[in-house]
Short mmCIF file of C-alpha atoms in Angstrom, two decimals:
data_model
loop_
_atom_site.label_atom_id
_atom_site.label_comp_id
_atom_site.label_asym_id
_atom_site.label_seq_id
_atom_site.Cartn_x
_atom_site.Cartn_y
_atom_site.Cartn_z
CA MET A 1 -51.35 4.90 -70.17
CA ASN A 2 -48.07 5.22 -69.00
CA ARG A 3 -46.32 8.08 -67.08
CA SER A 4 -44.93 9.36 -70.47
CA GLU A 5 -48.33 10.19 -71.46
CA LEU A 6 -49.53 11.32 -68.33
CA ILE A 7 -47.05 13.99 -67.52
CA ASN A 8 -47.82 15.31 -71.35
CA ILE A 9 -50.90 15.51 -71.34
CA ILE A 10 -50.17 17.43 -67.72
CA LYS A 11 -48.56 19.75 -69.76
CA GLN A 12 -50.73 19.97 -73.08
CA LYS A 13 -53.88 21.00 -70.31
CA LYS A 14 -51.63 22.39 -67.89
CA SER A 15 -53.83 21.06 -65.40
CA PHE A 16 -53.37 18.13 -62.65
CA LEU A 17 -57.06 17.65 -61.72
CA CYS A 18 -58.97 14.89 -61.19
CA VAL A 19 -63.36 14.99 -61.71
CA GLY A 20 -64.12 12.96 -59.11
CA LEU A 21 -67.04 11.42 -59.75
CA ASP A 22 -68.11 10.40 -57.19
CA SER A 23 -71.90 10.84 -59.32
CA ASP A 24 -74.64 9.69 -56.06
CA ILE A 25 -78.33 9.22 -57.70
CA GLU A 26 -79.37 11.55 -54.28
CA LYS A 27 -77.69 14.44 -55.17
CA LEU A 28 -77.10 14.42 -59.53
CA PRO A 29 -79.97 17.51 -60.35
CA GLN A 30 -83.72 16.92 -60.12
CA HIS A 31 -84.14 17.09 -63.96
CA LEU A 32 -81.89 14.26 -64.76
CA LEU A 33 -84.19 12.42 -62.52
CA LYS A 34 -86.42 11.28 -65.56
CA GLU A 35 -84.03 9.75 -68.37
CA GLU A 36 -83.43 5.94 -68.65
CA ASP A 37 -80.25 5.74 -66.53
CA PRO A 38 -79.26 9.09 -64.57
CA ILE A 39 -76.04 8.58 -63.56
CA PHE A 40 -74.76 8.29 -66.92
CA GLU A 41 -76.33 10.62 -67.75
CA PHE A 42 -75.22 13.15 -65.15
CA ASN A 43 -71.70 11.46 -66.00
CA LYS A 44 -71.77 12.81 -69.69
CA GLN A 45 -72.39 15.77 -69.13
CA ILE A 46 -70.18 17.02 -66.90
CA ILE A 47 -67.31 15.10 -68.62
CA ASP A 48 -68.09 16.67 -71.99
CA ALA A 49 -67.75 19.94 -69.48
CA THR A 50 -64.85 19.74 -67.12
CA LEU A 51 -62.22 17.22 -70.45
CA PRO A 52 -60.52 20.14 -71.32
CA TYR A 53 -59.61 21.35 -67.80
CA ALA A 54 -59.10 17.98 -66.66
CA ALA A 55 -55.88 15.53 -66.57
CA ALA A 56 -58.38 12.63 -64.96
CA TYR A 57 -61.23 11.47 -63.62
CA LYS A 58 -62.02 9.48 -61.08
CA PRO A 59 -65.33 7.46 -60.69
CA ASN A 60 -65.37 5.93 -56.69
CA THR A 61 -67.05 2.25 -56.79
CA ALA A 62 -69.55 2.55 -54.44
CA PHE A 63 -70.42 5.25 -55.59
CA TYR A 64 -72.01 2.88 -58.59
CA GLU A 65 -73.06 -0.12 -56.17
CA SER A 66 -75.09 1.52 -53.75
CA ASN A 67 -77.11 1.19 -56.87
CA GLY A 68 -76.68 -2.23 -57.02
CA VAL A 69 -75.91 -3.86 -60.90
CA LYS A 70 -77.71 -0.77 -62.06
CA GLY A 71 -75.34 0.96 -60.97
CA MET A 72 -72.23 -1.05 -63.05
CA MET A 73 -74.14 -0.59 -65.01
CA SER A 74 -73.80 3.42 -64.64
CA LEU A 75 -70.49 3.05 -64.04
CA LYS A 76 -69.94 0.54 -67.39
CA LYS A 77 -71.43 3.13 -69.96
CA THR A 78 -68.95 6.07 -68.22
CA MET A 79 -65.84 4.25 -69.14
CA ASP A 80 -67.35 3.43 -72.06
CA TYR A 81 -68.16 6.82 -72.99
CA LEU A 82 -64.85 7.73 -71.98
CA ALA A 83 -63.06 5.25 -74.36
CA SER A 84 -63.09 7.52 -77.13
CA LYS A 85 -61.05 9.56 -74.19
CA ARG A 86 -58.49 8.01 -73.50
CA ASN A 87 -55.49 10.02 -74.25
CA GLU A 88 -57.11 12.89 -73.03
CA CYS A 89 -57.36 11.34 -69.81
CA PHE A 90 -56.34 9.49 -67.40
CA VAL A 91 -59.00 7.35 -65.30
CA ILE A 92 -58.88 6.20 -61.87
CA ALA A 93 -61.00 2.83 -60.56
CA ASP A 94 -61.03 4.39 -57.34
CA ALA A 95 -62.18 1.47 -55.45
CA LYS A 96 -59.46 0.79 -52.85
CA ARG A 97 -59.50 -3.48 -52.95
CA GLY A 98 -56.88 -5.64 -51.58
CA ASP A 99 -57.26 -9.30 -51.26
CA ILE A 100 -55.21 -12.26 -50.96
CA GLY A 101 -53.00 -12.79 -54.43
CA ASN A 102 -55.43 -14.84 -55.56
CA THR A 103 -58.25 -12.89 -55.47
CA SER A 104 -56.89 -9.61 -55.38
CA LYS A 105 -55.38 -11.18 -59.30
CA GLN A 106 -59.77 -11.54 -60.03
CA TYR A 107 -60.19 -7.47 -58.58
CA ALA A 108 -57.08 -7.00 -61.27
CA LYS A 109 -59.01 -8.69 -63.68
CA ALA A 110 -62.14 -6.78 -63.29
CA PHE A 111 -61.74 -2.73 -63.16
CA LEU A 112 -57.83 -2.96 -65.59
CA SER A 113 -58.26 -5.84 -68.32
CA PRO A 114 -57.86 -4.13 -71.60
CA GLU A 115 -61.07 -6.98 -71.88
CA GLY A 116 -63.50 -6.49 -68.65
CA ASP A 117 -65.42 -4.20 -68.62
CA PHE A 118 -63.47 -1.51 -66.49
CA ASP A 119 -61.24 -0.94 -67.96
CA PHE A 120 -59.23 2.06 -66.32
CA ASP A 121 -55.52 3.29 -66.58
CA ALA A 122 -55.53 2.78 -62.08
CA ILE A 123 -56.87 1.52 -59.12
CA THR A 124 -56.76 2.90 -55.25
CA VAL A 125 -55.30 -0.23 -53.27
CA ALA A 126 -55.10 -0.68 -49.83
CA PRO A 127 -51.92 -2.34 -48.18
CA TYR A 128 -53.49 -3.68 -45.09
CA MET A 129 -53.13 -6.94 -46.43
CA GLY A 130 -49.15 -6.55 -48.30
CA LYS A 131 -47.14 -7.31 -50.93
CA ASP A 132 -49.03 -10.65 -52.35
CA SER A 133 -52.06 -8.68 -52.08
CA VAL A 134 -50.84 -5.94 -53.95
CA SER A 135 -49.09 -7.23 -56.76
CA PRO A 136 -51.44 -8.64 -58.90
CA PHE A 137 -52.80 -4.57 -60.04
CA PHE A 138 -48.93 -5.04 -61.49
CA THR A 139 -49.56 -7.53 -63.68
CA TYR A 140 -51.54 -5.23 -66.61
CA GLU A 141 -49.13 -2.45 -68.59
CA ASN A 142 -48.87 0.66 -68.03
CA LYS A 143 -51.77 0.81 -65.59
CA TRP A 144 -51.15 1.78 -62.14
CA VAL A 145 -51.51 0.80 -58.69
CA ILE A 146 -52.44 4.13 -56.87
CA LEU A 147 -51.97 3.26 -52.22
CA LEU A 148 -53.18 4.50 -50.10
CA ALA A 149 -50.82 5.86 -47.42
CA LEU A 150 -52.65 8.21 -45.46
CA THR A 151 -56.06 10.00 -46.57
CA SER A 152 -57.50 12.44 -45.76
CA ASN A 153 -59.94 12.12 -43.35
CA GLU A 154 -60.62 11.78 -39.26
CA GLY A 155 -59.85 7.67 -38.98
CA ALA A 156 -56.00 8.04 -40.80
CA ALA A 157 -55.37 9.35 -37.18
CA ASP A 158 -56.41 5.99 -35.79
CA PHE A 159 -53.73 3.39 -37.59
CA GLN A 160 -51.45 5.39 -40.14
CA TYR A 161 -49.43 7.56 -37.41
CA PHE A 162 -49.27 4.11 -35.86
CA GLU A 163 -45.05 4.91 -35.00
CA SER A 164 -41.95 2.26 -34.75
CA GLN A 165 -38.72 3.37 -34.06
CA ASP A 166 -39.61 6.47 -35.06
CA VAL A 167 -40.96 5.90 -38.11
CA LYS A 168 -45.33 5.35 -38.56
CA LEU A 169 -47.28 3.29 -40.73
CA PHE A 170 -47.29 5.12 -43.75
CA GLU A 171 -44.15 5.64 -44.14
CA LYS A 172 -43.74 2.30 -43.50
CA VAL A 173 -45.90 1.53 -47.06
CA LEU A 174 -43.87 4.58 -48.69
CA THR A 175 -41.04 3.26 -48.01
CA THR A 176 -41.88 -1.15 -48.10
CA ALA A 177 -44.15 -0.75 -51.37
CA GLN A 178 -40.96 0.54 -53.51
CA GLN A 179 -40.02 -2.57 -53.83
CA TRP A 180 -42.91 -3.83 -55.43
CA GLY A 181 -43.55 -1.31 -58.06
CA THR A 182 -41.54 1.63 -59.78
CA LYS A 183 -42.55 5.10 -60.43
CA GLU A 184 -43.69 4.12 -63.73
CA ASN A 185 -46.88 1.90 -62.32
CA LEU A 186 -47.04 3.31 -58.71
CA MET A 187 -48.27 5.68 -56.82
CA PHE A 188 -49.75 6.89 -53.19
CA VAL A 189 -52.75 8.60 -52.11
CA CYS A 190 -51.77 11.09 -50.09
CA GLY A 191 -54.82 13.58 -48.23
CA ALA A 192 -54.63 17.64 -48.38
CA THR A 193 -55.12 17.95 -45.57
CA LYS A 194 -52.58 17.00 -44.99
CA ALA A 195 -50.28 18.90 -46.34
CA GLU A 196 -47.78 20.16 -43.68
CA LYS A 197 -46.41 16.70 -44.50
CA PHE A 198 -46.33 16.96 -47.91
CA THR A 199 -42.18 18.12 -46.83
CA GLU A 200 -41.62 14.72 -45.37
CA ILE A 201 -43.53 12.51 -48.10
CA ARG A 202 -41.34 13.84 -50.70
CA LYS A 203 -38.75 13.20 -48.88
CA LEU A 204 -39.25 9.03 -48.95
CA ALA A 205 -41.46 9.03 -52.87
CA PRO A 206 -39.51 11.72 -54.85
CA GLU A 207 -40.16 10.59 -57.56
CA HIS A 208 -44.22 9.49 -57.21
CA PHE A 209 -47.28 10.37 -58.89
CA LEU A 210 -49.55 11.48 -55.47
CA LEU A 211 -53.33 11.81 -55.76
CA VAL A 212 -54.81 13.67 -54.00
CA PRO A 213 -57.87 13.87 -52.89
CA GLY A 214 -59.04 15.94 -49.87
CA VAL A 215 -58.79 19.54 -51.96
CA GLY A 216 -62.57 21.32 -51.45
CA ALA A 217 -65.51 19.85 -49.51
CA GLN A 218 -62.68 18.01 -46.94
CA GLY A 219 -61.01 21.48 -46.84
CA GLY A 220 -57.58 21.15 -48.17
CA SER A 221 -55.80 23.67 -49.28
CA LEU A 222 -54.61 23.35 -53.22
CA LYS A 223 -51.66 26.00 -52.52
CA GLU A 224 -50.50 24.77 -49.83
CA VAL A 225 -50.57 20.66 -51.44
CA CYS A 226 -48.40 22.04 -54.47
CA LYS A 227 -46.04 24.12 -52.37
CA TYR A 228 -44.41 21.00 -50.74
CA GLY A 229 -45.50 18.19 -53.48
CA LEU A 230 -44.67 19.19 -56.83
CA ASN A 231 -41.94 17.88 -58.32
CA LYS A 232 -39.86 18.46 -61.99
CA ASP A 233 -42.85 16.11 -63.07
CA CYS A 234 -45.35 18.13 -61.96
CA GLY A 235 -46.04 15.03 -59.64
CA LEU A 236 -49.38 15.50 -58.47
CA LEU A 237 -52.74 14.79 -59.37
CA VAL A 238 -54.94 16.97 -57.75
CA ASN A 239 -58.45 15.27 -57.59
CA SER A 240 -61.77 17.17 -55.85
CA SER A 241 -65.67 15.48 -56.54
CA ARG A 242 -68.66 16.97 -54.44
CA GLY A 243 -67.06 21.03 -55.52
CA ILE A 244 -66.95 20.11 -58.81
CA ILE A 245 -69.29 17.96 -59.45
CA PHE A 246 -72.18 19.15 -57.57
CA ALA A 247 -71.61 23.00 -57.13
CA ASP A 248 -74.67 23.86 -58.75
CA LYS A 249 -78.21 21.32 -58.93
CA SER A 250 -80.10 23.29 -61.59
CA GLU A 251 -80.25 22.10 -65.77
CA ASP A 252 -77.13 25.01 -64.90
CA PHE A 253 -75.18 22.09 -63.75
CA ALA A 254 -72.79 21.13 -66.51
CA LYS A 255 -71.78 24.36 -67.25
CA VAL A 256 -70.86 25.53 -63.35
CA ALA A 257 -68.91 22.57 -63.08
CA GLY A 258 -66.57 22.91 -66.36
CA GLU A 259 -66.12 26.29 -64.69
CA LYS A 260 -64.91 25.59 -61.17
CA ALA A 261 -62.88 23.26 -63.04
CA ARG A 262 -61.83 25.90 -65.00
CA GLU A 263 -60.40 27.72 -61.41
CA LEU A 264 -58.78 25.07 -60.07
CA GLN A 265 -56.84 25.26 -63.89
CA GLU A 266 -55.74 27.86 -63.73
CA GLU A 267 -54.86 28.16 -60.19
CA MET A 268 -52.72 24.90 -61.27
CA ALA A 269 -51.60 26.66 -64.79
CA SER A 270 -50.13 29.39 -61.65
CA TYR A 271 -47.69 26.91 -60.13
CA LEU A 272 -46.60 25.10 -63.25
CA LYS A 273 -45.34 27.40 -64.21
CA MET B 1 -79.34 -11.41 -38.07
CA ASN B 2 -79.02 -10.65 -34.71
CA ARG B 3 -75.63 -13.08 -32.49
CA SER B 4 -77.97 -15.65 -31.01
CA GLU B 5 -79.67 -16.80 -34.33
CA LEU B 6 -76.27 -17.05 -36.16
CA ILE B 7 -75.43 -19.13 -32.37
CA ASN B 8 -79.01 -20.53 -32.52
CA ILE B 9 -78.04 -22.52 -36.53
CA ILE B 10 -74.34 -23.01 -35.63
CA LYS B 11 -75.73 -25.17 -32.11
CA GLN B 12 -78.88 -26.76 -35.46
CA LYS B 13 -76.64 -28.06 -36.93
CA LYS B 14 -73.71 -28.64 -35.64
CA SER B 15 -70.76 -26.87 -37.55
CA PHE B 16 -69.81 -23.19 -37.37
CA LEU B 17 -68.67 -24.00 -41.19
CA CYS B 18 -67.99 -21.30 -43.84
CA VAL B 19 -68.27 -22.18 -47.44
CA GLY B 20 -66.90 -19.59 -49.62
CA LEU B 21 -68.35 -18.52 -52.75
CA ASP B 22 -64.37 -17.46 -54.75
CA SER B 23 -67.00 -19.15 -58.04
CA ASP B 24 -64.20 -18.14 -60.35
CA ILE B 25 -65.83 -19.25 -64.01
CA GLU B 26 -62.24 -20.38 -65.48
CA LYS B 27 -62.45 -23.10 -62.76
CA LEU B 28 -65.81 -24.45 -63.11
CA PRO B 29 -66.76 -27.63 -64.32
CA GLN B 30 -67.24 -27.95 -68.34
CA HIS B 31 -70.84 -28.57 -68.30
CA LEU B 32 -71.30 -26.07 -66.35
CA LEU B 33 -70.49 -23.70 -69.14
CA LYS B 34 -72.95 -24.08 -71.78
CA GLU B 35 -75.97 -22.56 -68.73
CA GLU B 36 -76.95 -19.39 -69.46
CA ASP B 37 -75.17 -18.09 -65.53
CA PRO B 38 -72.65 -20.50 -65.27
CA ILE B 39 -71.64 -18.64 -61.76
CA PHE B 40 -74.96 -18.96 -60.48
CA GLU B 41 -76.05 -22.15 -61.74
CA PHE B 42 -73.07 -23.14 -59.96
CA ASN B 43 -73.64 -21.83 -56.61
CA LYS B 44 -77.28 -22.73 -56.28
CA GLN B 45 -76.14 -25.79 -57.18
CA ILE B 46 -72.93 -25.90 -53.89
CA ILE B 47 -75.55 -23.95 -52.25
CA ASP B 48 -78.43 -26.89 -52.23
CA ALA B 49 -76.20 -29.17 -51.44
CA THR B 50 -74.51 -28.48 -48.98
CA LEU B 51 -76.76 -26.39 -46.68
CA PRO B 52 -77.46 -28.80 -44.19
CA TYR B 53 -72.98 -28.49 -43.26
CA ALA B 54 -72.61 -24.95 -43.34
CA ALA B 55 -73.31 -22.08 -40.84
CA ALA B 56 -72.74 -19.12 -43.78
CA TYR B 57 -71.57 -18.35 -47.01
CA LYS B 58 -69.15 -15.37 -48.37
CA PRO B 59 -69.43 -14.56 -52.62
CA ASN B 60 -66.36 -13.17 -52.56
CA THR B 61 -67.20 -9.81 -54.03
CA ALA B 62 -63.57 -10.66 -56.70
CA PHE B 63 -64.99 -12.98 -58.14
CA TYR B 64 -68.85 -11.29 -59.50
CA GLU B 65 -67.00 -8.07 -60.17
CA SER B 66 -64.22 -10.27 -62.40
CA ASN B 67 -66.96 -10.71 -65.13
CA GLY B 68 -68.49 -6.78 -64.67
CA VAL B 69 -71.34 -6.23 -65.32
CA LYS B 70 -72.40 -9.73 -66.07
CA GLY B 71 -70.63 -10.97 -62.58
CA MET B 72 -72.81 -8.51 -60.33
CA MET B 73 -75.84 -9.97 -62.48
CA SER B 74 -75.08 -12.85 -60.42
CA LEU B 75 -74.28 -11.87 -57.24
CA LYS B 76 -77.75 -10.65 -57.54
CA LYS B 77 -79.69 -14.06 -58.21
CA THR B 78 -76.90 -16.13 -56.16
CA MET B 79 -78.37 -13.26 -53.44
CA ASP B 80 -81.87 -13.66 -54.03
CA TYR B 81 -81.18 -17.25 -54.29
CA LEU B 82 -80.31 -17.52 -51.09
CA ALA B 83 -83.18 -14.64 -49.26
CA SER B 84 -85.04 -18.29 -48.93
CA LYS B 85 -82.92 -19.51 -46.53
CA ARG B 86 -81.47 -16.38 -45.07
CA ASN B 87 -82.86 -17.63 -41.44
CA GLU B 88 -80.75 -21.14 -41.97
CA CYS B 89 -77.55 -19.58 -43.04
CA PHE B 90 -75.45 -15.92 -42.43
CA VAL B 91 -73.96 -14.10 -45.14
CA ILE B 92 -71.27 -12.38 -45.91
CA ALA B 93 -70.18 -10.55 -48.71
CA ASP B 94 -66.11 -10.92 -48.53
CA ALA B 95 -65.76 -7.33 -50.50
CA LYS B 96 -62.93 -5.98 -48.19
CA ARG B 97 -64.75 -1.90 -47.83
CA GLY B 98 -63.66 0.58 -46.99
CA ASP B 99 -63.37 4.84 -47.47
CA ILE B 100 -64.29 7.39 -46.36
CA GLY B 101 -67.36 7.93 -44.55
CA ASN B 102 -69.12 9.85 -47.34
CA THR B 103 -67.60 7.08 -49.17
CA SER B 104 -68.35 4.03 -46.62
CA LYS B 105 -72.02 5.16 -46.19
CA GLN B 106 -72.47 3.50 -50.33
CA TYR B 107 -70.96 1.09 -49.81
CA ALA B 108 -72.68 0.19 -46.30
CA LYS B 109 -76.01 0.31 -48.55
CA ALA B 110 -74.41 -1.35 -51.14
CA PHE B 111 -73.70 -4.70 -49.13
CA LEU B 112 -75.95 -4.43 -46.16
CA SER B 113 -79.40 -2.64 -47.11
CA PRO B 114 -82.52 -4.77 -47.04
CA GLU B 115 -84.13 -2.80 -49.59
CA GLY B 116 -80.82 -3.19 -52.34
CA ASP B 117 -79.83 -5.71 -54.49
CA PHE B 118 -77.29 -7.64 -52.28
CA ASP B 119 -78.93 -7.63 -48.76
CA PHE B 120 -76.56 -9.05 -47.02
CA ASP B 121 -75.47 -9.59 -42.87
CA ALA B 122 -72.25 -9.11 -42.78
CA ILE B 123 -69.27 -7.35 -45.31
CA THR B 124 -66.04 -7.24 -44.76
CA VAL B 125 -64.33 -4.50 -44.01
CA ALA B 126 -59.64 -2.90 -43.91
CA PRO B 127 -59.24 -1.33 -41.19
CA TYR B 128 -55.99 1.12 -42.70
CA MET B 129 -58.52 4.77 -42.72
CA GLY B 130 -59.32 4.32 -39.43
CA LYS B 131 -63.19 4.33 -37.24
CA ASP B 132 -65.22 6.75 -39.70
CA SER B 133 -64.58 5.10 -42.52
CA VAL B 134 -66.28 2.09 -41.06
CA SER B 135 -68.40 3.29 -39.03
CA PRO B 136 -71.32 3.32 -41.44
CA PHE B 137 -71.41 -0.31 -41.59
CA PHE B 138 -72.76 0.19 -38.14
CA THR B 139 -76.03 1.83 -39.11
CA TYR B 140 -77.81 -1.08 -40.70
CA GLU B 141 -79.70 -3.24 -37.26
CA ASN B 142 -78.78 -6.46 -37.11
CA LYS B 143 -75.75 -6.22 -39.41
CA TRP B 144 -72.19 -6.49 -39.48
CA VAL B 145 -69.56 -5.02 -39.81
CA ILE B 146 -66.30 -7.40 -40.03
CA LEU B 147 -62.70 -6.50 -39.70
CA LEU B 148 -59.82 -7.64 -40.83
CA ALA B 149 -57.83 -7.86 -38.33
CA LEU B 150 -54.58 -10.41 -38.97
CA THR B 151 -55.52 -12.20 -42.58
CA SER B 152 -54.09 -15.08 -43.96
CA ASN B 153 -51.77 -14.55 -46.52
CA GLU B 154 -47.95 -13.58 -46.33
CA GLY B 155 -48.17 -10.76 -46.84
CA ALA B 156 -49.87 -9.17 -43.21
CA ALA B 157 -46.33 -9.42 -41.84
CA ASP B 158 -45.56 -6.56 -43.96
CA PHE B 159 -47.77 -4.81 -41.97
CA GLN B 160 -50.18 -6.33 -39.82
CA TYR B 161 -47.04 -6.87 -37.53
CA PHE B 162 -45.67 -3.24 -37.30
CA GLU B 163 -44.83 -3.32 -33.47
CA SER B 164 -44.78 0.03 -31.17
CA GLN B 165 -44.16 -0.08 -27.64
CA ASP B 166 -45.43 -3.88 -27.78
CA VAL B 167 -48.20 -3.61 -29.62
CA LYS B 168 -48.41 -5.11 -33.10
CA LEU B 169 -50.57 -3.55 -35.26
CA PHE B 170 -53.33 -6.22 -36.22
CA GLU B 171 -53.60 -6.35 -32.18
CA LYS B 172 -54.32 -2.63 -32.37
CA VAL B 173 -56.96 -3.02 -34.43
CA LEU B 174 -58.31 -5.71 -32.02
CA THR B 175 -58.87 -3.49 -29.24
CA THR B 176 -59.05 0.01 -31.41
CA ALA B 177 -62.48 -0.95 -33.11
CA GLN B 178 -63.95 -2.74 -30.22
CA GLN B 179 -64.61 1.23 -28.80
CA TRP B 180 -66.15 0.99 -32.51
CA GLY B 181 -68.84 -1.57 -32.47
CA THR B 182 -69.82 -4.86 -29.94
CA LYS B 183 -69.86 -7.77 -30.22
CA GLU B 184 -73.51 -8.54 -31.52
CA ASN B 185 -71.79 -5.96 -34.54
CA LEU B 186 -68.56 -6.58 -34.37
CA MET B 187 -66.20 -9.55 -35.56
CA PHE B 188 -63.11 -10.01 -36.92
CA VAL B 189 -61.20 -11.58 -39.78
CA CYS B 190 -57.94 -14.08 -38.02
CA GLY B 191 -56.42 -16.31 -40.48
CA ALA B 192 -56.10 -19.59 -39.80
CA THR B 193 -51.98 -20.20 -40.79
CA LYS B 194 -51.58 -17.90 -38.13
CA ALA B 195 -53.28 -20.46 -35.46
CA GLU B 196 -50.68 -20.28 -33.26
CA LYS B 197 -51.76 -16.36 -32.42
CA PHE B 198 -55.43 -17.06 -30.92
CA THR B 199 -54.97 -17.14 -28.06
CA GLU B 200 -53.52 -14.22 -27.58
CA ILE B 201 -55.66 -12.63 -29.62
CA ARG B 202 -59.17 -14.40 -27.58
CA LYS B 203 -57.10 -12.38 -24.34
CA LEU B 204 -57.98 -8.99 -26.27
CA ALA B 205 -61.10 -9.95 -28.10
CA PRO B 206 -62.83 -13.15 -25.49
CA GLU B 207 -66.50 -13.06 -26.98
CA HIS B 208 -65.88 -11.31 -30.72
CA PHE B 209 -67.16 -13.78 -33.39
CA LEU B 210 -63.94 -14.40 -35.57
CA LEU B 211 -64.06 -15.25 -39.35
CA VAL B 212 -61.04 -17.53 -39.91
CA PRO B 213 -59.59 -17.84 -43.77
CA GLY B 214 -57.11 -20.42 -44.75
CA VAL B 215 -58.05 -23.64 -43.86
CA GLY B 216 -57.94 -26.23 -46.90
CA ALA B 217 -56.40 -24.21 -49.73
CA GLN B 218 -53.84 -22.15 -47.82
CA GLY B 219 -52.67 -25.24 -45.39
CA GLY B 220 -54.04 -23.74 -42.23
CA SER B 221 -55.44 -26.45 -39.39
CA LEU B 222 -59.42 -26.42 -38.12
CA LYS B 223 -57.70 -28.43 -35.45
CA GLU B 224 -55.82 -26.30 -33.81
CA VAL B 225 -58.35 -23.23 -34.68
CA CYS B 226 -60.59 -24.26 -32.56
CA LYS B 227 -57.76 -25.36 -29.64
CA TYR B 228 -56.69 -21.86 -29.49
CA GLY B 229 -60.16 -20.26 -31.33
CA LEU B 230 -63.71 -20.86 -29.77
CA ASN B 231 -65.36 -19.59 -26.28
CA LYS B 232 -68.46 -20.52 -25.27
CA ASP B 233 -70.39 -19.08 -27.32
CA CYS B 234 -68.21 -20.71 -30.52
CA GLY B 235 -67.27 -16.83 -31.45
CA LEU B 236 -65.99 -19.33 -34.92
CA LEU B 237 -67.15 -19.25 -38.97
CA VAL B 238 -64.29 -20.48 -40.79
CA ASN B 239 -64.29 -20.15 -43.85
CA SER B 240 -62.97 -22.73 -47.04
CA SER B 241 -63.80 -21.63 -50.00
CA ARG B 242 -61.29 -23.85 -53.09
CA GLY B 243 -62.10 -27.06 -50.57
CA ILE B 244 -65.53 -27.55 -50.72
CA ILE B 245 -66.60 -26.01 -53.70
CA PHE B 246 -64.22 -26.72 -56.64
CA ALA B 247 -63.64 -30.78 -54.43
CA ASP B 248 -64.32 -31.93 -57.72
CA LYS B 249 -64.81 -30.47 -61.30
CA SER B 250 -67.29 -33.82 -62.50
CA GLU B 251 -70.79 -33.45 -63.30
CA ASP B 252 -71.32 -35.16 -59.71
CA PHE B 253 -69.27 -31.80 -57.77
CA ALA B 254 -72.33 -31.01 -55.90
CA LYS B 255 -71.87 -33.68 -54.74
CA VAL B 256 -67.92 -34.26 -53.69
CA ALA B 257 -68.68 -30.67 -52.17
CA GLY B 258 -71.37 -31.62 -49.97
CA GLU B 259 -70.13 -34.46 -49.14
CA LYS B 260 -66.26 -32.23 -48.06
CA ALA B 261 -68.65 -30.20 -46.00
CA ARG B 262 -70.27 -32.95 -44.51
CA GLU B 263 -66.50 -34.17 -43.22
CA LEU B 264 -65.53 -30.69 -42.17
CA GLN B 265 -69.14 -30.10 -40.07
CA GLU B 266 -68.29 -34.22 -38.14
CA GLU B 267 -64.61 -32.50 -37.59
CA MET B 268 -66.17 -29.42 -35.69
CA ALA B 269 -68.90 -31.36 -34.09
CA SER B 270 -66.75 -33.27 -32.63
CA TYR B 271 -65.17 -29.91 -31.14
CA LEU B 272 -68.45 -28.20 -30.03
CA LYS B 273 -68.72 -30.86 -26.79
#
């Protein structure tokens, strides 16, 4: 999906909500465990209930890999199910990959190749190994790298604020990576728990889309993120995972997830005005 | 596998060779493509031929994921095959994972849990997201984190040398992570292409094992790495992937791989004296 298609979805739905499919099998509603593939059944119902309100979905690969080969089958089924809805939503592999060029090329094939099992629109990538670990992900047309810049967790402070001559590491990532990709194929992960940093981030990356985790369970404020993070094309995808998908564990889980997504969508619509 | 067991394997085999199972399906010997699972068949023959000379194996997950669900099945079969040889070798998931704590816990389960499909001894982890992204991997007994410090690729220069008050980022990773894990459960990735850095690295991490990629196809020198990197317990696992597994593409590929592994083992034995 290219940038203008993504912006159109956001405009149509009045939403820049990304629903995180962190579908932990230990947290699924009990009644789904009798299904042949509980994770896929869960995702399918979540997608059906939230699609009118969500601009994007973001399966986190960890929650599939933790079920081994069977989990990867659940991920494949989820992607097959989303295939018929691909002009209605942007789909991100939250995989945080990155390796030497020869190897990143294989990860790019795994997650972005239209001929592969997973054909995502975008993949999250870790910057530590530098340019040749990131570049192979730019090979596929209309596919995106979403590079970690400032993450939402406590450990972000360990290295991301490491500072040289008044430049912090996450700022160096933001500026350096703009030599590798453009606003048409590169986004950055910037955590909602650091909303006060968005002014500074927007100075360094005014036009790029930002994928913003940390609203909801991790405590970030949507209002604050929008205040400092929105740009003229919206420029944000704000993720909520646990706050939507595990809001209810009864047989009504999908309905409640849809309501939670609608609440966020309505709040987002008010900021988009 | 614990530290003394690993050291015993190294002493017995007089080898600290790690064979990288970067089993790219596009590079396999042609005659294997008629097999039901060419990647598994390739790995099985490589393992049989190299086991006398290798202290460790390191499947890189990218080369399995790039074949989708089927590739993960090849990885599972490889791990099942290695299960009967687990007191003869140390097995590393070269996965370079790392995410917020909640999510890294799932990656740890995926790759280190004895109940899971993959039950590796160790996993490579990217440090960018800090302590809570790394700590969940220390949960499993006798399992290891191998944290990226100074990698073997060109892009290493983009961020790993970022310097604050005479401390480079990779040095900060080396020292900070020693507050999270011990020499019993934490190793570091230090690329062989930076052999001149090993003196400095050994000052900061004298006792930890180092996983050293970059010998062979990437141009690093085994002799140089050993000169500066060996410690009293050996303290090195030196990886070669393409230089061994793709040394020959004929029906003799495994025999040639065994010979290449033996050559490296013999060189290593001379440095261990």
